[in-house]
Amino acid sequence: MQNKGLIKLFAILFGLVSIYQLSFTWFTNGVEASAKEYAEARSQDGKEIAKLERVYLDSVANKPVINLGFAQFSYNDIRDKELNLGLDLKGGINAILQVSVKDILIGLSNESKNPVFNEALTKATEAQKNSDKTFLTLFFDEFEKASAGTVKLSDPSIFGNKSLREKINFKLTDKEVEPIIEAEISGSISTAFEVLRSRIDKFGVTQPNIQRIGNSGRILIELPGAKDIDRVKKLLQSTAELQFWEVYSNQETANFFFAANSVVENFLKTETKVDTTTVKDELEDLLGEVSDSIATQKVNNLFSVLTPSVPQAENQVSSVIGTAKVADTATVNSYLARKDVRAVLSNEMKYAKFLWDAKPFTSTVTATGENIELIYLYGIKSNREDVAPIEGDVIDDASQEYGQTGKPEVSMTMNAVGSRQWGKMTTENVGKFVAVVLDDYVYTAPSVNTAITTGRTSISGGSMTVEEAQDIANVLKAGKLPAAAHIIQSEVVGPSLGQQAIDSSMSSFFLALLIVFIWMIFYYGKAGIIADFALIVNLLFIFGILTAFGAVLTLPGIAGIILTIGIAVDANVIIYERIKEELNLGKGLKASIKYGFSYDGAFSAILDANVTSLLTGVILYVFGTGPVKGFAYTFIVGIITSLFTAIFITRLLIDWYANKGKIFTFNTNITKKWFTKINVDFLKIRKIAYVISATFIIISIVSLFTNKLNYGVDFVGGRSYVVKFDKSISATDVSLKLKDVFGDAPEVKTYGEESQLKITTKYKIEEESNHIDDEVQNLLFNGLKQYNPEGLTLEEFKPGFEGDKKVGIMSSIKVEPTIADDIKTAAGWAILGSLIVIFLYILLRFKKWQYSLGAIVALFHDVLIVFGVFSLFYKILPFDMEIGQSFIAAILTVLGYSINDTVIVFDRIREFTKTHSSWSFYKVINTGLNSTMGRTINTSLTTLLVLFAIFLFGGDSIKGFMFALIVGIGVGTYSSWFIASPILYDTVKKLEKKKK
């Protein structure tokens, strides 16, 4: 081998750099352990511990905590250089936000009332549920259909308005307007991206990640380590639309509420009368008499869900005009929005709108001792256009401060224009009330004692926390989103589940390594020790690269690394088997080693096998998201590093040992005769194999049509929660109980331990309101109350804060149907794309389409059987067998691994075709299969042992993924022997017959 010195230097330097990079992870863990120790010594409350940890880490953020002699590093420095752990290992939230392109279009049109424009918006919204096109493309298509040439996009009532007059005039055609609107939309999404990034940067979470997803208006946000999930969601979804309004006092609204109460009572009486009559008739039929209880049924009114604030004295005049239970706010809103209710508003109040307080408060019912959540209602003096007198664009700066009473508040400074407007508003409302409204919630509505002309004001509230004040200040400084942002896909993992994943994955990781190390030494002796050393170097390189490039390590990523160990072993096995063959032919040790590492020896087979695996990894990376992309990244890095260590590091060590002149046999006394006299006539039994495979494929297809597949929320949409209890729970009982809560019975199954359930529901999944997530979580909490420990609160039930959480939601996933369709489509393209790429690569390398055909038929065979197994057994086996993104990652990995096996065999067949031209093609294929059987069994057995170790000892969330790999690699090994090569033989012989 040439340039040994350069390779040694590179390997040493690369190893030292990798150790240097990984050292920062060690140091960071040490500092964070000290922070945790500090926090736990001062509090037992999970939320308080998280806050104290943050305080400790903030205190050392910019102070030297590590001194390496040649450089000093603060906590911020080492944190930025540590190995990034993904959501499933650290806890936190991963979300995809959809910036509403519809809202942006409405804004660009100045809220156009044009019927064609609004019809196109409505139809595009409906069409998007079943389309992978962007909303903008669908809008243009629907507008063209609806207008039929009668109106153009450049019409003054649509986009030819004053705000766009410099870019769009009425002469432009629709095709000329479309790119202008596309540019405006893209600019708005870029603004949203920057606003969200600014908010996240100020949030204080470690290693945040934010990326735009194409031109779809979607933004991916990953916040590993985030614990206050509710706070994160509010931060991400707040549009930060700040408004200042004049408000009605409770004195001004009292008469309206009494009149509205009568209207509500009358229409409720009418509805109740209809219902009562129906029930009476039914009872008369059954019992022959009328029920007195129904005849005296109580009639509801507005005041049954809203308590109006009616002042009895001057000192009771307030901006709070009513109080309601939080659970009743939707009902109150529906009553107050009715036309017949609004008709009783006076002329001065006809544009009034009603908004709720930003934060509810808890009140105790004296008679029962029950705690209920109440919230205040305010009356806003709106106008025909519903435009606030002062908006948030006048704010120059905002910060969290403490008010005169010592409570947190948000202090705001206005620009010159805002100062004048605020001065005018406060002057005109001395003795009255004004409200500060953020995203349609009232944060404060104080009485104006004196005019404020300094341009300064504040947002304060009796129960506002420091964190809430900081978040409000952050979103105001970051700016207003150009349109509402809505979470369409999210994954939340609590820190407790993350720690479990780390513990289980590390134990399975080291067990898998131990199995590989022992096997290699047992089978290859001294050469096995060298291969094990190369594996250790390979792992060092992988983790060093991941750390240096800021990659995120996920649970599937660890699986990817372990899988590359199998690939690295495979490369060493191929080399060692070729060396053994040469030694058996009587060649000298050094000549055999040289040939084993040469292109004609093992290198061409290793190269082809690794390139095909690499191609599937790249496709997986392109089409995957989140953890799947993490798996693909580590898989790709592992393939490259394993290729380097197997070819160069192993060669250096073997050459060094061989030069000592000692005996080097590449086997042990036990294994030296293994696989040496194999002579199986594979082609003779190929028709039996065809029948067996056809039988399995038919069973699989029948099951796919009858039993179908268990699609996860990734592909069909929905919300899924992993909930832990303090005792064993019946999944059936929970499903029946939750049917009363959600209307339809959710899917409930045991997840790992018998005290842990996975609950999946589609309740209101198609509704886009941001409060639905909270509603579903509250319903789940109330539905599971009888199974949870007494005294468990909603906050304790939610994921986050506690690192040793014993009960409650451990993790959750939400996927809306729109993005679920996109994920399913991308998965299909990923599988199809990988098959096409593999077909073309093999055609390029082997020059005959018969090789490609044999390989692709074998791959289709493998994929169909894996799908069939999952279809047949998902109702039987005691672990999660959902078809989602992780399953697709497993399928693509199986494709890569299966083609790896097939290519090794094909490479040997190609070699024998050239070197033994006198042999029949029948003999060439049988000899090729027999000569590679030792390698195939060795590699497949090692890989399967590794996968079984992860399957048995890894986390619950990865069992289905591992099972798919185990089945796939087992079937892939079979297909490389009994499908790919026999198909190659049959197609070649058929072609030869035709020629004759």
mmCIF file of N, CA, C and O in Angstrom, residues 581-651:
data_model
loop_
_atom_site.group_PDB
_atom_site.id
_atom_site.type_symbol
_atom_site.label_atom_id
_atom_site.label_comp_id
_atom_site.label_asym_id
_atom_site.label_seq_id
_atom_site.Cartn_x
_atom_site.Cartn_y
_atom_site.Cartn_z
ATOM 1 N N GLU A 581 -8.864 -17.346 0.956
ATOM 2 C CA GLU A 581 -8.932 -18.077 -0.313
ATOM 3 C C GLU A 581 -7.555 -18.143 -0.978
ATOM 4 O O GLU A 581 -7.136 -19.184 -1.488
ATOM 5 N N GLU A 582 -6.859 -17.014 -0.952
ATOM 6 C CA GLU A 582 -5.529 -16.959 -1.569
ATOM 7 C C GLU A 582 -4.533 -17.831 -0.796
ATOM 8 O O GLU A 582 -3.700 -18.524 -1.387
ATOM 9 N N LEU A 583 -4.653 -17.789 0.531
ATOM 10 C CA LEU A 583 -3.770 -18.626 1.354
ATOM 11 C C LEU A 583 -4.033 -20.107 1.085
ATOM 12 O O LEU A 583 -3.095 -20.919 1.020
ATOM 13 N N ASN A 584 -5.311 -20.463 0.926
ATOM 14 C CA ASN A 584 -5.669 -21.863 0.644
ATOM 15 C C ASN A 584 -5.160 -22.327 -0.716
ATOM 16 O O ASN A 584 -4.984 -23.523 -0.956
ATOM 17 N N LEU A 585 -4.964 -21.345 -1.626
ATOM 18 C CA LEU A 585 -4.428 -21.678 -2.949
ATOM 19 C C LEU A 585 -2.907 -21.821 -2.928
ATOM 20 O O LEU A 585 -2.286 -22.106 -3.955
ATOM 21 N N GLY A 586 -2.310 -21.587 -1.751
ATOM 22 C CA GLY A 586 -0.874 -21.777 -1.610
ATOM 23 C C GLY A 586 -0.045 -20.516 -1.755
ATOM 24 O O GLY A 586 1.194 -20.585 -1.763
ATOM 25 N N LYS A 587 -0.669 -19.357 -1.866
ATOM 26 C CA LYS A 587 0.078 -18.110 -1.984
ATOM 27 C C LYS A 587 0.678 -17.740 -0.643
ATOM 28 O O LYS A 587 0.192 -18.147 0.426
ATOM 29 N N GLY A 588 1.717 -16.901 -0.674
ATOM 30 C CA GLY A 588 2.347 -16.421 0.553
ATOM 31 C C GLY A 588 1.452 -15.425 1.278
ATOM 32 O O GLY A 588 0.505 -14.872 0.704
ATOM 33 N N LEU A 589 1.795 -15.170 2.551
ATOM 34 C CA LEU A 589 0.960 -14.300 3.393
ATOM 35 C C LEU A 589 0.872 -12.883 2.820
ATOM 36 O O LEU A 589 -0.220 -12.336 2.649
ATOM 37 N N LYS A 590 2.041 -12.281 2.507
ATOM 38 C CA LYS A 590 2.039 -10.887 2.041
ATOM 39 C C LYS A 590 1.333 -10.760 0.693
ATOM 40 O O LYS A 590 0.585 -9.798 0.450
ATOM 41 N N ALA A 591 1.558 -11.738 -0.196
ATOM 42 C CA ALA A 591 0.891 -11.694 -1.507
ATOM 43 C C ALA A 591 -0.622 -11.850 -1.350
ATOM 44 O O ALA A 591 -1.409 -11.184 -2.044
ATOM 45 N N SER A 592 -1.019 -12.711 -0.425
ATOM 46 C CA SER A 592 -2.459 -12.926 -0.178
ATOM 47 C C SER A 592 -3.099 -11.663 0.388
ATOM 48 O O SER A 592 -4.222 -11.288 -0.008
ATOM 49 N N ILE A 593 -2.393 -11.017 1.324
ATOM 50 C CA ILE A 593 -2.911 -9.770 1.913
ATOM 51 C C ILE A 593 -3.050 -8.691 0.837
ATOM 52 O O ILE A 593 -4.062 -7.986 0.752
ATOM 53 N N LYS A 594 -2.016 -8.584 0.007
ATOM 54 C CA LYS A 594 -2.035 -7.575 -1.059
ATOM 55 C C LYS A 594 -3.212 -7.811 -1.997
ATOM 56 O O LYS A 594 -3.928 -6.871 -2.370
ATOM 57 N N TYR A 595 -3.427 -9.077 -2.382
ATOM 58 C CA TYR A 595 -4.529 -9.382 -3.294
ATOM 59 C C TYR A 595 -5.886 -9.154 -2.608
ATOM 60 O O TYR A 595 -6.819 -8.631 -3.211
ATOM 61 N N GLY A 596 -5.996 -9.542 -1.326
ATOM 62 C CA GLY A 596 -7.256 -9.381 -0.600
ATOM 63 C C GLY A 596 -7.728 -7.937 -0.553
ATOM 64 O O GLY A 596 -8.933 -7.663 -0.650
ATOM 65 N N PHE A 597 -6.782 -6.998 -0.429
ATOM 66 C CA PHE A 597 -7.131 -5.577 -0.363
ATOM 67 C C PHE A 597 -7.197 -4.908 -1.744
ATOM 68 O O PHE A 597 -7.585 -3.750 -1.837
ATOM 69 N N SER A 598 -6.818 -5.607 -2.780
ATOM 70 C CA SER A 598 -6.759 -5.004 -4.121
ATOM 71 C C SER A 598 -8.145 -4.854 -4.730
ATOM 72 O O SER A 598 -9.122 -5.442 -4.251
ATOM 73 N N TYR A 599 -8.213 -4.112 -5.841
ATOM 74 C CA TYR A 599 -9.480 -3.906 -6.539
ATOM 75 C C TYR A 599 -10.009 -5.232 -7.084
ATOM 76 O O TYR A 599 -11.209 -5.513 -7.002
ATOM 77 N N ASP A 600 -9.123 -6.060 -7.630
ATOM 78 C CA ASP A 600 -9.537 -7.361 -8.161
ATOM 79 C C ASP A 600 -9.931 -8.325 -7.042
ATOM 80 O O ASP A 600 -10.668 -9.280 -7.277
ATOM 81 N N GLY A 601 -9.419 -8.059 -5.843
ATOM 82 C CA GLY A 601 -9.759 -8.923 -4.714
ATOM 83 C C GLY A 601 -11.080 -8.514 -4.083
ATOM 84 O O GLY A 601 -12.154 -8.824 -4.606
ATOM 85 N N ALA A 602 -10.989 -7.810 -2.954
ATOM 86 C CA ALA A 602 -12.212 -7.471 -2.218
ATOM 87 C C ALA A 602 -12.709 -6.061 -2.483
ATOM 88 O O ALA A 602 -13.890 -5.768 -2.273
ATOM 89 N N PHE A 603 -11.809 -5.166 -2.940
ATOM 90 C CA PHE A 603 -12.168 -3.750 -2.975
ATOM 91 C C PHE A 603 -13.356 -3.456 -3.890
ATOM 92 O O PHE A 603 -14.237 -2.656 -3.549
ATOM 93 N N SER A 604 -13.421 -4.083 -5.089
ATOM 94 C CA SER A 604 -14.524 -3.788 -6.009
ATOM 95 C C SER A 604 -15.868 -4.180 -5.411
ATOM 96 O O SER A 604 -16.861 -3.463 -5.537
ATOM 97 N N ALA A 605 -15.902 -5.338 -4.742
ATOM 98 C CA ALA A 605 -17.139 -5.790 -4.111
ATOM 99 C C ALA A 605 -17.547 -4.854 -2.970
ATOM 100 O O ALA A 605 -18.720 -4.496 -2.825
ATOM 101 N N ILE A 606 -16.551 -4.449 -2.158
ATOM 102 C CA ILE A 606 -16.823 -3.541 -1.038
ATOM 103 C C ILE A 606 -17.334 -2.205 -1.567
ATOM 104 O O ILE A 606 -18.286 -1.621 -1.049
ATOM 105 N N LEU A 607 -16.688 -1.703 -2.630
ATOM 106 C CA LEU A 607 -17.068 -0.414 -3.200
ATOM 107 C C LEU A 607 -18.506 -0.453 -3.715
ATOM 108 O O LEU A 607 -19.315 0.427 -3.393
ATOM 109 N N ASP A 608 -18.824 -1.478 -4.508
ATOM 110 C CA ASP A 608 -20.178 -1.587 -5.054
ATOM 111 C C ASP A 608 -21.222 -1.703 -3.942
ATOM 112 O O ASP A 608 -22.275 -1.063 -3.991
ATOM 113 N N ALA A 609 -20.926 -2.547 -2.960
ATOM 114 C CA ALA A 609 -21.871 -2.760 -1.862
ATOM 115 C C ALA A 609 -22.102 -1.479 -1.067
ATOM 116 O O ALA A 609 -23.237 -1.130 -0.723
ATOM 117 N N ASN A 610 -21.015 -0.744 -0.792
ATOM 118 C CA ASN A 610 -21.137 0.487 -0.004
ATOM 119 C C ASN A 610 -21.791 1.613 -0.790
ATOM 120 O O ASN A 610 -22.541 2.419 -0.225
ATOM 121 N N VAL A 611 -21.522 1.687 -2.087
ATOM 122 C CA VAL A 611 -22.137 2.740 -2.904
ATOM 123 C C VAL A 611 -23.650 2.550 -2.960
ATOM 124 O O VAL A 611 -24.414 3.524 -2.840
ATOM 125 N N THR A 612 -24.123 1.308 -3.129
ATOM 126 C CA THR A 612 -25.572 1.076 -3.170
ATOM 127 C C THR A 612 -26.221 1.417 -1.820
ATOM 128 O O THR A 612 -27.302 2.003 -1.776
ATOM 129 N N SER A 613 -25.549 1.073 -0.722
ATOM 130 C CA SER A 613 -26.066 1.441 0.611
ATOM 131 C C SER A 613 -26.062 2.952 0.781
ATOM 132 O O SER A 613 -26.997 3.542 1.337
ATOM 133 N N LEU A 614 -24.999 3.580 0.283
ATOM 134 C CA LEU A 614 -24.876 5.039 0.379
ATOM 135 C C LEU A 614 -25.993 5.727 -0.399
ATOM 136 O O LEU A 614 -26.565 6.722 0.064
ATOM 137 N N LEU A 615 -26.321 5.206 -1.572
ATOM 138 C CA LEU A 615 -27.380 5.799 -2.392
ATOM 139 C C LEU A 615 -28.730 5.743 -1.669
ATOM 140 O O LEU A 615 -29.493 6.720 -1.682
ATOM 141 N N THR A 616 -29.032 4.619 -1.020
ATOM 142 C CA THR A 616 -30.299 4.535 -0.282
ATOM 143 C C THR A 616 -30.286 5.494 0.914
ATOM 144 O O THR A 616 -31.310 6.087 1.253
ATOM 145 N N GLY A 617 -29.112 5.653 1.534
ATOM 146 C CA GLY A 617 -28.986 6.601 2.643
ATOM 147 C C GLY A 617 -29.242 8.028 2.190
ATOM 148 O O GLY A 617 -29.914 8.802 2.877
ATOM 149 N N VAL A 618 -28.704 8.392 1.029
ATOM 150 C CA VAL A 618 -28.893 9.746 0.491
ATOM 151 C C VAL A 618 -30.360 9.998 0.176
ATOM 152 O O VAL A 618 -30.913 11.059 0.492
ATOM 153 N N ILE A 619 -31.026 9.015 -0.440
ATOM 154 C CA ILE A 619 -32.454 9.153 -0.756
ATOM 155 C C ILE A 619 -33.263 9.316 0.529
ATOM 156 O O ILE A 619 -34.170 10.143 0.627
ATOM 157 N N LEU A 620 -32.917 8.529 1.532
ATOM 158 C CA LEU A 620 -33.585 8.616 2.826
ATOM 159 C C LEU A 620 -33.385 9.999 3.447
ATOM 160 O O LEU A 620 -34.313 10.580 4.023
ATOM 161 N N TYR A 621 -32.190 10.552 3.310
ATOM 162 C CA TYR A 621 -31.888 11.876 3.862
ATOM 163 C C TYR A 621 -32.686 12.963 3.130
ATOM 164 O O TYR A 621 -33.203 13.886 3.751
ATOM 165 N N VAL A 622 -32.805 12.833 1.804
ATOM 166 C CA VAL A 622 -33.513 13.831 1.000
ATOM 167 C C VAL A 622 -35.009 13.835 1.319
ATOM 168 O O VAL A 622 -35.620 14.894 1.489
ATOM 169 N N PHE A 623 -35.607 12.644 1.442
ATOM 170 C CA PHE A 623 -37.054 12.554 1.626
ATOM 171 C C PHE A 623 -37.473 12.527 3.096
ATOM 172 O O PHE A 623 -38.638 12.765 3.399
ATOM 173 N N GLY A 624 -36.540 12.222 3.993
ATOM 174 C CA GLY A 624 -36.910 12.080 5.402
ATOM 175 C C GLY A 624 -36.959 13.405 6.132
ATOM 176 O O GLY A 624 -36.472 14.429 5.663
ATOM 177 N N THR A 625 -37.577 13.396 7.312
ATOM 178 C CA THR A 625 -37.591 14.565 8.195
ATOM 179 C C THR A 625 -37.319 14.096 9.619
ATOM 180 O O THR A 625 -37.515 12.936 9.954
ATOM 181 N N GLY A 626 -36.884 15.032 10.463
ATOM 182 C CA GLY A 626 -36.713 14.745 11.883
ATOM 183 C C GLY A 626 -35.803 13.575 12.168
ATOM 184 O O GLY A 626 -34.699 13.458 11.615
ATOM 185 N N PRO A 627 -36.251 12.613 13.015
ATOM 186 C CA PRO A 627 -35.425 11.462 13.389
ATOM 187 C C PRO A 627 -34.994 10.611 12.199
ATOM 188 O O PRO A 627 -33.926 10.022 12.210
ATOM 189 N N VAL A 628 -35.848 10.532 11.169
ATOM 190 C CA VAL A 628 -35.504 9.736 9.987
ATOM 191 C C VAL A 628 -34.291 10.340 9.286
ATOM 192 O O VAL A 628 -33.374 9.635 8.862
ATOM 193 N N LYS A 629 -34.278 11.650 9.199
ATOM 194 C CA LYS A 629 -33.127 12.335 8.594
ATOM 195 C C LYS A 629 -31.883 12.117 9.449
ATOM 196 O O LYS A 629 -30.779 11.955 8.938
ATOM 197 N N GLY A 630 -32.079 12.091 10.786
ATOM 198 C CA GLY A 630 -30.960 11.824 11.689
ATOM 199 C C GLY A 630 -30.387 10.441 11.480
ATOM 200 O O GLY A 630 -29.169 10.241 11.478
ATOM 201 N N PHE A 631 -31.277 9.455 11.287
ATOM 202 C CA PHE A 631 -30.837 8.096 10.986
ATOM 203 C C PHE A 631 -30.025 8.075 9.692
ATOM 204 O O PHE A 631 -28.950 7.469 9.619
ATOM 205 N N ALA A 632 -30.565 8.735 8.653
ATOM 206 C CA ALA A 632 -29.904 8.746 7.344
ATOM 207 C C ALA A 632 -28.524 9.385 7.431
ATOM 208 O O ALA A 632 -27.557 8.895 6.837
ATOM 209 N N TYR A 633 -28.431 10.474 8.195
ATOM 210 C CA TYR A 633 -27.153 11.198 8.304
ATOM 211 C C TYR A 633 -26.079 10.321 8.954
ATOM 212 O O TYR A 633 -24.961 10.202 8.442
ATOM 213 N N THR A 634 -26.426 9.694 10.070
ATOM 214 C CA THR A 634 -25.440 8.839 10.746
ATOM 215 C C THR A 634 -25.109 7.611 9.903
ATOM 216 O O THR A 634 -23.975 7.139 9.894
ATOM 217 N N PHE A 635 -26.113 7.104 9.172
ATOM 218 C CA PHE A 635 -25.909 5.963 8.288
ATOM 219 C C PHE A 635 -24.899 6.315 7.188
ATOM 220 O O PHE A 635 -23.969 5.546 6.903
ATOM 221 N N ILE A 636 -25.058 7.495 6.591
ATOM 222 C CA ILE A 636 -24.150 7.947 5.518
ATOM 223 C C ILE A 636 -22.738 8.147 6.059
ATOM 224 O O ILE A 636 -21.750 7.678 5.476
ATOM 225 N N VAL A 637 -22.642 8.861 7.199
ATOM 226 C CA VAL A 637 -21.323 9.100 7.811
ATOM 227 C C VAL A 637 -20.668 7.767 8.161
ATOM 228 O O VAL A 637 -19.473 7.551 7.911
ATOM 229 N N GLY A 638 -21.459 6.832 8.719
ATOM 230 C CA GLY A 638 -20.924 5.530 9.111
ATOM 231 C C GLY A 638 -20.413 4.719 7.935
ATOM 232 O O GLY A 638 -19.377 4.053 8.034
ATOM 233 N N ILE A 639 -21.112 4.780 6.810
ATOM 234 C CA ILE A 639 -20.665 4.052 5.604
ATOM 235 C C ILE A 639 -19.310 4.586 5.139
ATOM 236 O O ILE A 639 -18.391 3.818 4.823
ATOM 237 N N ILE A 640 -19.179 5.908 5.120
ATOM 238 C CA ILE A 640 -17.925 6.522 4.639
ATOM 239 C C ILE A 640 -16.759 6.193 5.572
ATOM 240 O O ILE A 640 -15.681 5.790 5.130
ATOM 241 N N THR A 641 -16.993 6.338 6.892
ATOM 242 C CA THR A 641 -15.905 6.076 7.845
ATOM 243 C C THR A 641 -15.557 4.587 7.900
ATOM 244 O O THR A 641 -14.383 4.223 8.043
ATOM 245 N N SER A 642 -16.584 3.722 7.787
ATOM 246 C CA SER A 642 -16.299 2.281 7.832
ATOM 247 C C SER A 642 -15.510 1.847 6.599
ATOM 248 O O SER A 642 -14.657 0.961 6.685
ATOM 249 N N LEU A 643 -15.770 2.467 5.475
ATOM 250 C CA LEU A 643 -15.014 2.181 4.253
ATOM 251 C C LEU A 643 -13.541 2.550 4.448
ATOM 252 O O LEU A 643 -12.630 1.790 4.104
ATOM 253 N N PHE A 644 -13.314 3.716 5.062
ATOM 254 C CA PHE A 644 -11.944 4.184 5.298
ATOM 255 C C PHE A 644 -11.216 3.270 6.283
ATOM 256 O O PHE A 644 -10.072 2.853 6.039
ATOM 257 N N THR A 645 -11.890 2.949 7.403
ATOM 258 C CA THR A 645 -11.203 2.143 8.428
ATOM 259 C C THR A 645 -10.958 0.710 7.952
ATOM 260 O O THR A 645 -9.913 0.120 8.243
ATOM 261 N N ALA A 646 -11.925 0.147 7.193
ATOM 262 C CA ALA A 646 -11.757 -1.236 6.715
ATOM 263 C C ALA A 646 -10.640 -1.333 5.681
ATOM 264 O O ALA A 646 -9.844 -2.284 5.695
ATOM 265 N N ILE A 647 -10.564 -0.352 4.788
ATOM 266 C CA ILE A 647 -9.579 -0.409 3.701
ATOM 267 C C ILE A 647 -8.189 0.023 4.160
ATOM 268 O O ILE A 647 -7.174 -0.613 3.832
ATOM 269 N N PHE A 648 -8.143 1.091 4.965
ATOM 270 C CA PHE A 648 -6.835 1.680 5.285
ATOM 271 C C PHE A 648 -6.331 1.330 6.689
ATOM 272 O O PHE A 648 -5.193 0.890 6.847
ATOM 273 N N ILE A 649 -7.169 1.525 7.718
ATOM 274 C CA ILE A 649 -6.706 1.263 9.089
ATOM 275 C C ILE A 649 -6.409 -0.222 9.274
ATOM 276 O O ILE A 649 -5.344 -0.610 9.803
ATOM 277 N N THR A 650 -7.362 -1.071 8.851
ATOM 278 C CA THR A 650 -7.144 -2.525 8.963
ATOM 279 C C THR A 650 -5.890 -2.937 8.190
ATOM 280 O O THR A 650 -5.091 -3.758 8.662
ATOM 281 N N ARG A 651 -5.696 -2.397 6.995
ATOM 282 C CA ARG A 651 -4.523 -2.740 6.165
ATOM 283 C C ARG A 651 -3.219 -2.357 6.863
ATOM 284 O O ARG A 651 -2.237 -3.136 6.879
#
